[in-house]
Amino acid sequence: MVVGEADAPAHRGGTVEKCTFCYNLVDRGEPPACMQLCPGRARHWGDLDDPESGISRAIAGREYDFLHEEAGTSPKIYYLR
């Protein structure tokens, strides 16, 4: 049985994989699958470098947290409060 996008990276059985943010979809100009499938529309995706993008507007003026920012990994996932 084939599941998912034809151009998605192949899964190796018996392994744990990290999220790739569906780079195959993003390369095609589509949002990642989790953005399309989130039933509560609690996730947002966009260009943080564009101040007019929906994600930049969603973050503007809001309080947010990063996970493990102290590790120096420059996280780009915002957890809005």
Short mmCIF file of C-alpha atoms in Angstrom, two decimals:
data_model
loop_
_atom_site.label_atom_id
_atom_site.label_comp_id
_atom_site.label_asym_id
_atom_site.label_seq_id
_atom_site.Cartn_x
_atom_site.Cartn_y
_atom_site.Cartn_z
CA MET A 1 0.00 0.00 0.00
CA VAL A 2 1.37 3.41 -0.96
CA VAL A 3 0.79 6.23 1.52
CA GLY A 4 1.77 9.90 1.23
CA GLU A 5 3.36 11.93 -1.52
CA ALA A 6 5.27 10.18 -4.31
CA ASP A 7 8.23 12.55 -3.90
CA ALA A 8 8.43 12.22 -0.10
CA PRO A 9 11.62 10.70 1.32
CA ALA A 10 11.38 6.92 1.67
CA HIS A 11 10.84 5.62 5.20
CA ARG A 12 13.19 2.94 6.47
CA GLY A 13 11.20 0.45 8.52
CA GLY A 14 12.07 0.06 12.18
CA THR A 15 13.58 3.53 12.47
CA VAL A 16 12.58 6.81 14.06
CA GLU A 17 12.77 9.84 11.81
CA LYS A 18 12.91 13.56 12.38
CA CYS A 19 10.35 15.93 10.86
CA THR A 20 11.57 17.34 7.54
CA PHE A 21 8.83 20.01 7.43
CA CYS A 22 7.78 18.25 4.23
CA TYR A 23 10.48 19.92 2.19
CA ASN A 24 9.13 18.09 -0.87
CA LEU A 25 5.81 19.94 -0.51
CA VAL A 26 7.43 23.28 0.38
CA ASP A 27 9.65 23.02 -2.73
CA ARG A 28 6.41 22.78 -4.74
CA GLY A 29 5.02 25.89 -3.05
CA GLU A 30 2.63 23.97 -0.78
CA PRO A 31 2.46 24.10 3.01
CA PRO A 32 3.69 21.11 5.01
CA ALA A 33 1.15 18.31 5.56
CA CYS A 34 0.73 19.11 9.27
CA MET A 35 -0.47 22.61 8.31
CA GLN A 36 -2.97 21.21 5.84
CA LEU A 37 -4.24 18.52 8.23
CA CYS A 38 -4.37 20.38 11.56
CA PRO A 39 -8.07 20.18 12.49
CA GLY A 40 -7.96 23.16 14.85
CA ARG A 41 -5.85 25.31 12.52
CA ALA A 42 -3.51 25.76 15.49
CA ARG A 43 -0.39 25.63 13.32
CA HIS A 44 0.81 28.33 10.97
CA TRP A 45 3.51 28.34 8.30
CA GLY A 46 5.17 31.13 6.40
CA ASP A 47 8.13 33.36 5.69
CA LEU A 48 9.44 34.98 8.87
CA ASP A 49 11.61 37.30 6.76
CA ASP A 50 8.52 38.85 5.16
CA PRO A 51 6.89 41.24 7.66
CA GLU A 52 3.65 41.11 5.64
CA SER A 53 3.35 37.31 5.71
CA GLY A 54 0.57 35.72 7.71
CA ILE A 55 3.00 34.12 10.14
CA SER A 56 4.82 37.39 10.80
CA ARG A 57 1.48 39.09 11.49
CA ALA A 58 0.43 36.22 13.79
CA ILE A 59 3.60 36.62 15.86
CA ALA A 60 3.65 40.43 15.95
CA GLY A 61 2.73 41.76 19.36
CA ARG A 62 2.27 38.28 20.86
CA GLU A 63 4.21 36.61 23.62
CA TYR A 64 5.94 33.39 22.63
CA ASP A 65 8.47 30.83 23.79
CA PHE A 66 11.17 28.76 22.12
CA LEU A 67 12.12 25.31 23.32
CA HIS A 68 15.71 24.95 24.53
CA GLU A 69 16.82 28.29 23.15
CA GLU A 70 19.70 28.21 25.65
CA ALA A 71 21.27 25.37 23.62
CA GLY A 72 22.25 27.95 20.98
CA THR A 73 20.48 26.17 18.13
CA SER A 74 18.56 29.29 17.00
CA PRO A 75 15.11 27.63 16.99
CA LYS A 76 12.57 28.91 14.49
CA ILE A 77 9.46 27.32 15.97
CA TYR A 78 7.44 29.83 17.97
CA TYR A 79 5.10 28.61 20.70
CA LEU A 80 2.54 31.39 21.04
CA ARG A 81 0.98 32.06 24.41
#
